[in-house]
PDB file of C-alpha atoms in Angstrom:
ATOM      1  CA  UNK A 573      37.323  17.081 -49.447  1.00 39.00           C
ATOM      2  CA  UNK A 574      40.460  18.101 -51.609  1.00 44.00           C
ATOM      3  CA  UNK A 575      40.041  21.780 -49.187  1.00 44.00           C
ATOM      4  CA  UNK A 576      38.924  19.047 -45.404  1.00 39.00           C
ATOM      5  CA  UNK A 577      42.176  17.528 -47.050  1.00 41.00           C
ATOM      6  CA  UNK A 578      44.957  20.471 -46.596  1.00 41.00           C
ATOM      7  CA  UNK A 579      43.496  21.374 -43.400  1.00 41.00           C
ATOM      8  CA  UNK A 580      44.908  17.775 -42.095  1.00 38.00           C
ATOM      9  CA  UNK A 581      48.392  18.808 -43.899  1.00 44.00           C
ATOM     10  CA  UNK A 582      48.893  22.057 -42.749  1.00 42.00           C
ATOM     11  CA  UNK A 583      51.823  22.447 -40.570  1.00 44.00           C
ATOM     12  CA  UNK A 584      51.158  23.813 -37.342  1.00 45.00           C
ATOM     13  CA  UNK A 585      46.712  23.879 -38.110  1.00 49.00           C
ATOM     14  CA  UNK A 586      44.462  23.937 -41.268  1.00 59.00           C
ATOM     15  CA  UNK A 587      43.204  27.660 -39.632  1.00 65.00           C
ATOM     16  CA  UNK A 588      46.278  28.986 -39.393  1.00 76.00           C
ATOM     17  CA  UNK A 589      47.467  28.203 -42.906  1.00 76.00           C
ATOM     18  CA  UNK A 590      44.428  29.084 -44.952  1.00 79.00           C
ATOM     19  CA  UNK A 591      44.867  32.243 -42.681  1.00 80.00           C
ATOM     20  CA  UNK A 592      48.544  32.669 -43.903  1.00 78.00           C
ATOM     21  CA  UNK A 593      47.620  31.893 -47.142  1.00 80.00           C
ATOM     22  CA  UNK A 594      44.676  35.020 -47.287  1.00 82.00           C
ATOM     23  CA  UNK A 595      46.816  37.195 -45.479  1.00 82.00           C
ATOM     24  CA  UNK A 596      49.519  36.455 -48.680  1.00 80.00           C
ATOM     25  CA  UNK A 597      47.359  37.623 -51.229  1.00 81.00           C
ATOM     26  CA  UNK A 598      45.596  40.498 -49.617  1.00 83.00           C
ATOM     27  CA  UNK A 599      49.305  41.201 -49.425  1.00 83.00           C
ATOM     28  CA  UNK A 600      49.391  41.792 -52.725  1.00 80.00           C
ATOM     29  CA  UNK A 601      46.733  42.974 -53.730  1.00 80.00           C
ATOM     30  CA  UNK A 602      47.230  46.114 -51.424  1.00 83.00           C
ATOM     31  CA  UNK A 603      50.171  45.994 -52.380  1.00 83.00           C
ATOM     32  CA  UNK A 604      49.618  46.687 -56.303  1.00 78.00           C
ATOM     33  CA  UNK A 605      46.875  49.135 -55.694  1.00 78.00           C
ATOM     34  CA  UNK A 606      49.108  51.015 -53.255  1.00 81.00           C
ATOM     35  CA  UNK A 607      51.699  50.762 -56.549  1.00 78.00           C
ATOM     36  CA  UNK A 608      49.484  51.846 -59.401  1.00 73.00           C
ATOM     37  CA  UNK A 609      49.767  55.581 -59.769  1.00 77.00           C
ATOM     38  CA  UNK A 610      53.842  55.169 -58.707  1.00 76.00           C
ATOM     39  CA  UNK A 611      53.454  52.910 -61.890  1.00 68.00           C
ATOM     40  CA  UNK A 612      51.659  54.411 -64.566  1.00 69.00           C
ATOM     41  CA  UNK A 613      53.230  58.188 -63.493  1.00 72.00           C
ATOM     42  CA  UNK A 614      57.332  55.998 -64.095  1.00 69.00           C
ATOM     43  CA  UNK A 615      55.463  54.135 -67.349  1.00 61.00           C
ATOM     44  CA  UNK A 616      53.865  57.791 -68.876  1.00 62.00           C
ATOM     45  CA  UNK A 617      50.846  56.162 -69.642  1.00 59.00           C
ATOM     46  CA  UNK A 618      46.938  57.711 -68.569  1.00 55.00           C
ATOM     47  CA  UNK A 619      44.367  56.824 -69.580  1.00 57.00           C
ATOM     48  CA  UNK A 620      43.715  55.757 -73.929  1.00 59.00           C
ATOM     49  CA  UNK A 621      41.120  56.358 -75.811  1.00 56.00           C
ATOM     50  CA  UNK A 622      39.013  53.370 -77.001  1.00 61.00           C
ATOM     51  CA  UNK A 623      40.350  51.454 -74.324  1.00 66.00           C
ATOM     52  CA  UNK A 624      37.882  49.016 -72.452  1.00 72.00           C
ATOM     53  CA  UNK A 625      38.971  49.875 -68.287  1.00 74.00           C
ATOM     54  CA  UNK A 626      36.807  46.860 -67.150  1.00 77.00           C
ATOM     55  CA  UNK A 627      37.927  44.470 -68.542  1.00 81.00           C
ATOM     56  CA  UNK A 628      42.367  45.652 -68.593  1.00 78.00           C
ATOM     57  CA  UNK A 629      41.258  45.755 -64.700  1.00 80.00           C
ATOM     58  CA  UNK A 630      39.955  42.344 -64.484  1.00 84.00           C
ATOM     59  CA  UNK A 631      43.714  41.433 -66.730  1.00 84.00           C
ATOM     60  CA  UNK A 632      45.450  43.148 -64.063  1.00 81.00           C
ATOM     61  CA  UNK A 633      43.212  41.472 -60.408  1.00 83.00           C
ATOM     62  CA  UNK A 634      43.872  38.057 -62.350  1.00 85.00           C
ATOM     63  CA  UNK A 635      48.067  39.499 -63.217  1.00 82.00           C
ATOM     64  CA  UNK A 636      48.134  40.105 -58.947  1.00 83.00           C
ATOM     65  CA  UNK A 637      46.223  36.717 -58.108  1.00 83.00           C
ATOM     66  CA  UNK A 638      48.671  35.019 -60.455  1.00 82.00           C
ATOM     67  CA  UNK A 639      52.121  37.015 -58.520  1.00 81.00           C
ATOM     68  CA  UNK A 640      49.604  35.869 -55.276  1.00 81.00           C
ATOM     69  CA  UNK A 641      50.223  32.933 -55.881  1.00 82.00           C
ATOM     70  CA  UNK A 642      53.400  32.664 -56.179  1.00 78.00           C
ATOM     71  CA  UNK A 643      54.547  34.640 -53.737  1.00 80.00           C
ATOM     72  CA  UNK A 644      51.948  32.578 -51.573  1.00 80.00           C
ATOM     73  CA  UNK A 645      53.587  28.773 -52.284  1.00 79.00           C
ATOM     74  CA  UNK A 646      57.337  30.493 -51.253  1.00 76.00           C
ATOM     75  CA  UNK A 647      55.122  31.332 -48.374  1.00 78.00           C
ATOM     76  CA  UNK A 648      54.172  28.254 -46.971  1.00 79.00           C
ATOM     77  CA  UNK A 649      57.324  27.198 -48.434  1.00 77.00           C
ATOM     78  CA  UNK A 650      59.245  28.839 -45.086  1.00 77.00           C
ATOM     79  CA  UNK A 651      56.286  28.652 -42.669  1.00 78.00           C
ATOM     80  CA  UNK A 652      56.157  24.711 -43.530  1.00 79.00           C
ATOM     81  CA  UNK A 653      53.233  24.478 -45.111  1.00 77.00           C
ATOM     82  CA  UNK A 654      53.035  21.583 -47.029  1.00 76.00           C
ATOM     83  CA  UNK A 655      50.374  22.593 -48.977  1.00 76.00           C
ATOM     84  CA  UNK A 656      49.212  25.455 -50.521  1.00 78.00           C
ATOM     85  CA  UNK A 657      46.111  24.661 -51.178  1.00 78.00           C
ATOM     86  CA  UNK A 658      44.182  27.662 -52.527  1.00 80.00           C
ATOM     87  CA  UNK A 659      46.859  30.334 -53.657  1.00 79.00           C
ATOM     88  CA  UNK A 660      47.337  27.691 -56.406  1.00 82.00           C
ATOM     89  CA  UNK A 661      43.719  27.104 -57.598  1.00 84.00           C
ATOM     90  CA  UNK A 662      43.598  31.404 -57.332  1.00 85.00           C
ATOM     91  CA  UNK A 663      46.920  31.552 -59.360  1.00 84.00           C
ATOM     92  CA  UNK A 664      45.809  28.691 -62.344  1.00 86.00           C
ATOM     93  CA  UNK A 665      42.284  30.792 -62.052  1.00 88.00           C
ATOM     94  CA  UNK A 666      44.087  33.917 -62.694  1.00 87.00           C
ATOM     95  CA  UNK A 667      46.255  32.715 -65.444  1.00 85.00           C
ATOM     96  CA  UNK A 668      43.330  31.259 -66.838  1.00 88.00           C
ATOM     97  CA  UNK A 669      41.425  35.191 -67.153  1.00 89.00           C
ATOM     98  CA  UNK A 670      44.341  36.599 -68.079  1.00 85.00           C
ATOM     99  CA  UNK A 671      45.144  34.481 -71.260  1.00 85.00           C
ATOM    100  CA  UNK A 672      41.318  34.335 -71.734  1.00 88.00           C
ATOM    101  CA  UNK A 673      40.888  38.455 -71.717  1.00 87.00           C
ATOM    102  CA  UNK A 674      44.417  39.084 -73.142  1.00 82.00           C
ATOM    103  CA  UNK A 675      43.042  37.423 -76.453  1.00 84.00           C
ATOM    104  CA  UNK A 676      39.626  38.526 -76.379  1.00 86.00           C
ATOM    105  CA  UNK A 677      40.686  42.194 -75.915  1.00 82.00           C
ATOM    106  CA  UNK A 678      43.865  41.300 -79.399  1.00 81.00           C
ATOM    107  CA  UNK A 679      41.578  39.755 -80.794  1.00 84.00           C
ATOM    108  CA  UNK A 680      38.672  42.152 -80.427  1.00 80.00           C
ATOM    109  CA  UNK A 681      41.426  45.044 -81.969  1.00 80.00           C
ATOM    110  CA  UNK A 682      42.832  42.845 -84.122  1.00 81.00           C
ATOM    111  CA  UNK A 683      39.649  42.752 -86.222  1.00 84.00           C
ATOM    112  CA  UNK A 684      38.923  46.398 -86.173  1.00 83.00           C
ATOM    113  CA  UNK A 685      42.585  47.127 -87.404  1.00 79.00           C
ATOM    114  CA  UNK A 686      43.352  48.866 -84.329  1.00 78.00           C
ATOM    115  CA  UNK A 687      46.218  47.070 -84.317  1.00 80.00           C
ATOM    116  CA  UNK A 688      49.817  48.318 -84.922  1.00 82.00           C
ATOM    117  CA  UNK A 689      52.535  45.624 -84.651  1.00 80.00           C
ATOM    118  CA  UNK A 690      55.334  47.901 -84.271  1.00 86.00           C
ATOM    119  CA  UNK A 691      53.730  49.708 -81.933  1.00 84.00           C
ATOM    120  CA  UNK A 692      52.096  46.990 -79.786  1.00 80.00           C
ATOM    121  CA  UNK A 693      56.055  46.096 -79.341  1.00 82.00           C
ATOM    122  CA  UNK A 694      57.668  49.087 -78.346  1.00 87.00           C
ATOM    123  CA  UNK A 695      55.148  49.508 -75.439  1.00 84.00           C
ATOM    124  CA  UNK A 696      55.902  45.833 -74.511  1.00 79.00           C
ATOM    125  CA  UNK A 697      59.428  46.230 -73.994  1.00 82.00           C
ATOM    126  CA  UNK A 698      57.956  50.157 -71.756  1.00 85.00           C
ATOM    127  CA  UNK A 699      55.668  48.170 -69.919  1.00 80.00           C
ATOM    128  CA  UNK A 700      58.238  44.663 -69.061  1.00 79.00           C
ATOM    129  CA  UNK A 701      62.021  46.002 -69.306  1.00 81.00           C
ATOM    130  CA  UNK A 702      61.795  49.459 -66.758  1.00 84.00           C
ATOM    131  CA  UNK A 703      60.815  46.456 -63.619  1.00 79.00           C
ATOM    132  CA  UNK A 704      61.952  43.771 -65.376  1.00 80.00           C
ATOM    133  CA  UNK A 705      65.510  44.940 -64.461  1.00 83.00           C
ATOM    134  CA  UNK A 706      64.879  46.764 -61.803  1.00 85.00           C
ATOM    135  CA  UNK A 707      64.018  43.570 -60.261  1.00 80.00           C
ATOM    136  CA  UNK A 708      66.846  41.852 -61.319  1.00 83.00           C
ATOM    137  CA  UNK A 709      69.124  44.818 -59.858  1.00 87.00           C
ATOM    138  CA  UNK A 710      67.628  43.986 -56.208  1.00 86.00           C
ATOM    139  CA  UNK A 711      68.204  40.918 -56.897  1.00 84.00           C
ATOM    140  CA  UNK A 712      71.807  41.450 -57.144  1.00 87.00           C
ATOM    141  CA  UNK A 713      71.976  43.293 -54.035  1.00 89.00           C
ATOM    142  CA  UNK A 714      70.364  41.085 -51.481  1.00 86.00           C
ATOM    143  CA  UNK A 715      72.637  38.041 -53.278  1.00 86.00           C
ATOM    144  CA  UNK A 716      75.155  40.508 -52.836  1.00 87.00           C
ATOM    145  CA  UNK A 717      74.038  41.863 -49.616  1.00 86.00           C
ATOM    146  CA  UNK A 718      75.184  37.883 -47.911  1.00 83.00           C
ATOM    147  CA  UNK A 719      77.815  36.909 -50.153  1.00 82.00           C
ATOM    148  CA  UNK A 720      79.559  40.092 -49.580  1.00 80.00           C
ATOM    149  CA  UNK A 721      82.338  38.352 -47.535  1.00 81.00           C
ATOM    150  CA  UNK A 722      83.024  36.191 -50.786  1.00 79.00           C
ATOM    151  CA  UNK A 723      85.499  36.846 -53.004  1.00 79.00           C
ATOM    152  CA  UNK A 724      85.383  36.120 -56.978  1.00 79.00           C
ATOM    153  CA  UNK A 725      87.179  37.811 -59.402  1.00 83.00           C
ATOM    154  CA  UNK A 726      85.318  41.591 -61.106  1.00 87.00           C
ATOM    155  CA  UNK A 727      85.010  40.203 -64.598  1.00 87.00           C
ATOM    156  CA  UNK A 728      83.938  36.159 -63.035  1.00 85.00           C
ATOM    157  CA  UNK A 729      81.152  38.354 -61.239  1.00 85.00           C
ATOM    158  CA  UNK A 730      79.823  41.126 -63.800  1.00 88.00           C
ATOM    159  CA  UNK A 731      79.133  37.803 -66.692  1.00 86.00           C
ATOM    160  CA  UNK A 732      77.183  35.568 -63.622  1.00 86.00           C
ATOM    161  CA  UNK A 733      75.717  39.404 -63.175  1.00 87.00           C
ATOM    162  CA  UNK A 734      74.696  39.039 -67.188  1.00 85.00           C
ATOM    163  CA  UNK A 735      73.722  35.488 -67.365  1.00 84.00           C
ATOM    164  CA  UNK A 736      70.791  36.930 -64.011  1.00 83.00           C
ATOM    165  CA  UNK A 737      70.450  39.929 -66.377  1.00 82.00           C
ATOM    166  CA  UNK A 738      69.992  37.865 -69.473  1.00 81.00           C
ATOM    167  CA  UNK A 739      67.653  35.422 -67.476  1.00 77.00           C
ATOM    168  CA  UNK A 740      64.563  36.593 -69.056  1.00 65.00           C
ATOM    169  CA  UNK A 741      65.029  36.856 -72.338  1.00 67.00           C
ATOM    170  CA  UNK A 742      66.379  33.166 -72.069  1.00 68.00           C
ATOM    171  CA  UNK A 743      66.076  31.071 -69.309  1.00 63.00           C
ATOM    172  CA  UNK A 744      68.354  28.284 -67.763  1.00 66.00           C
ATOM    173  CA  UNK A 745      68.117  25.492 -65.233  1.00 67.00           C
ATOM    174  CA  UNK A 746      71.153  26.738 -63.298  1.00 73.00           C
ATOM    175  CA  UNK A 747      71.597  30.657 -62.598  1.00 80.00           C
ATOM    176  CA  UNK A 748      74.074  30.960 -59.893  1.00 81.00           C
ATOM    177  CA  UNK A 749      75.536  34.609 -58.881  1.00 84.00           C
ATOM    178  CA  UNK A 750      78.343  34.552 -56.214  1.00 84.00           C
ATOM    179  CA  UNK A 751      77.612  31.442 -55.049  1.00 83.00           C
ATOM    180  CA  UNK A 752      73.987  31.944 -54.299  1.00 82.00           C
ATOM    181  CA  UNK A 753      71.435  30.172 -56.339  1.00 79.00           C
ATOM    182  CA  UNK A 754      69.718  33.377 -57.948  1.00 82.00           C
ATOM    183  CA  UNK A 755      67.058  31.213 -59.547  1.00 75.00           C
ATOM    184  CA  UNK A 756      65.138  31.219 -56.408  1.00 69.00           C
ATOM    185  CA  UNK A 757      65.094  35.127 -56.156  1.00 70.00           C
ATOM    186  CA  UNK A 758      64.888  35.734 -60.289  1.00 72.00           C
ATOM    187  CA  UNK A 759      62.825  33.306 -60.316  1.00 64.00           C
ATOM    188  CA  UNK A 760      59.767  35.633 -58.896  1.00 57.00           C
ATOM    189  CA  UNK A 761      61.148  38.632 -59.384  1.00 54.00           C
ATOM    190  CA  UNK A 762      60.682  37.907 -62.827  1.00 56.00           C
ATOM    191  CA  UNK A 763      57.361  36.159 -62.198  1.00 53.00           C
ATOM    192  CA  UNK A 764      56.539  40.160 -61.291  1.00 49.00           C
ATOM    193  CA  UNK A 765      57.958  41.733 -64.008  1.00 47.00           C
ATOM    194  CA  UNK A 766      56.214  39.889 -66.479  1.00 51.00           C
ATOM    195  CA  UNK A 767      52.751  39.839 -65.143  1.00 48.00           C
TER     196      UNK A 767
END
C-alpha cells in the first residue's frame, strides 16, 4: 500500500522516482567498492588477524546503504520527488543492521578480553578524522567557489571556517560560511565520514 502511494506521489511518475532511487543507491555502492582499496591504503590498514571479515563486510555494506539513503534524499529533493520511499526504508534497515552487528562484534571482543580502550579510540580517530577533515575542506572549497565575490574580513572568514570544521565535534542548528548555509554540505559530509 505504501509503495503504491509512493508511485502516485512521485514528481513525474512513480517509476521514474523508483529508478532514480535505485540508481543513486547503486552509484553509492559502486563508489564505495572503487574507493575501498584507496581508503585502505590511506589509512594503512591491511587484513587484521582474528577479525570476522564477513561481519565487517556486512557492516560496511550497511554503512554505505546509510550514506546512499542520505544521498537519495538530497537527489529526490533536487529532482522534485516528494517521497524518497525506497532509500528511506533501506537507510532505516541499514542503521539497525549496522548497530546490531557492531554491538555483537564489540561485545564478543570485550568478553574474550581483546579490546584495549586506548587503542580502540586511537583507531577510531585514525579512521574518521582524516576523511572528516577532507570532506570539510572540500565543502569549504565548494562554498568559496560560490561566494568568491563576497567581501568578508579575513578573521571573520577564518572563524566561520573553524566553526564548520568543529561542526562534527559539536553540532549546532545553524552553520554559515560567507553567507552560505553549510548544513546542506557538511551535514551529508559528516554522515559520509562518520559512516
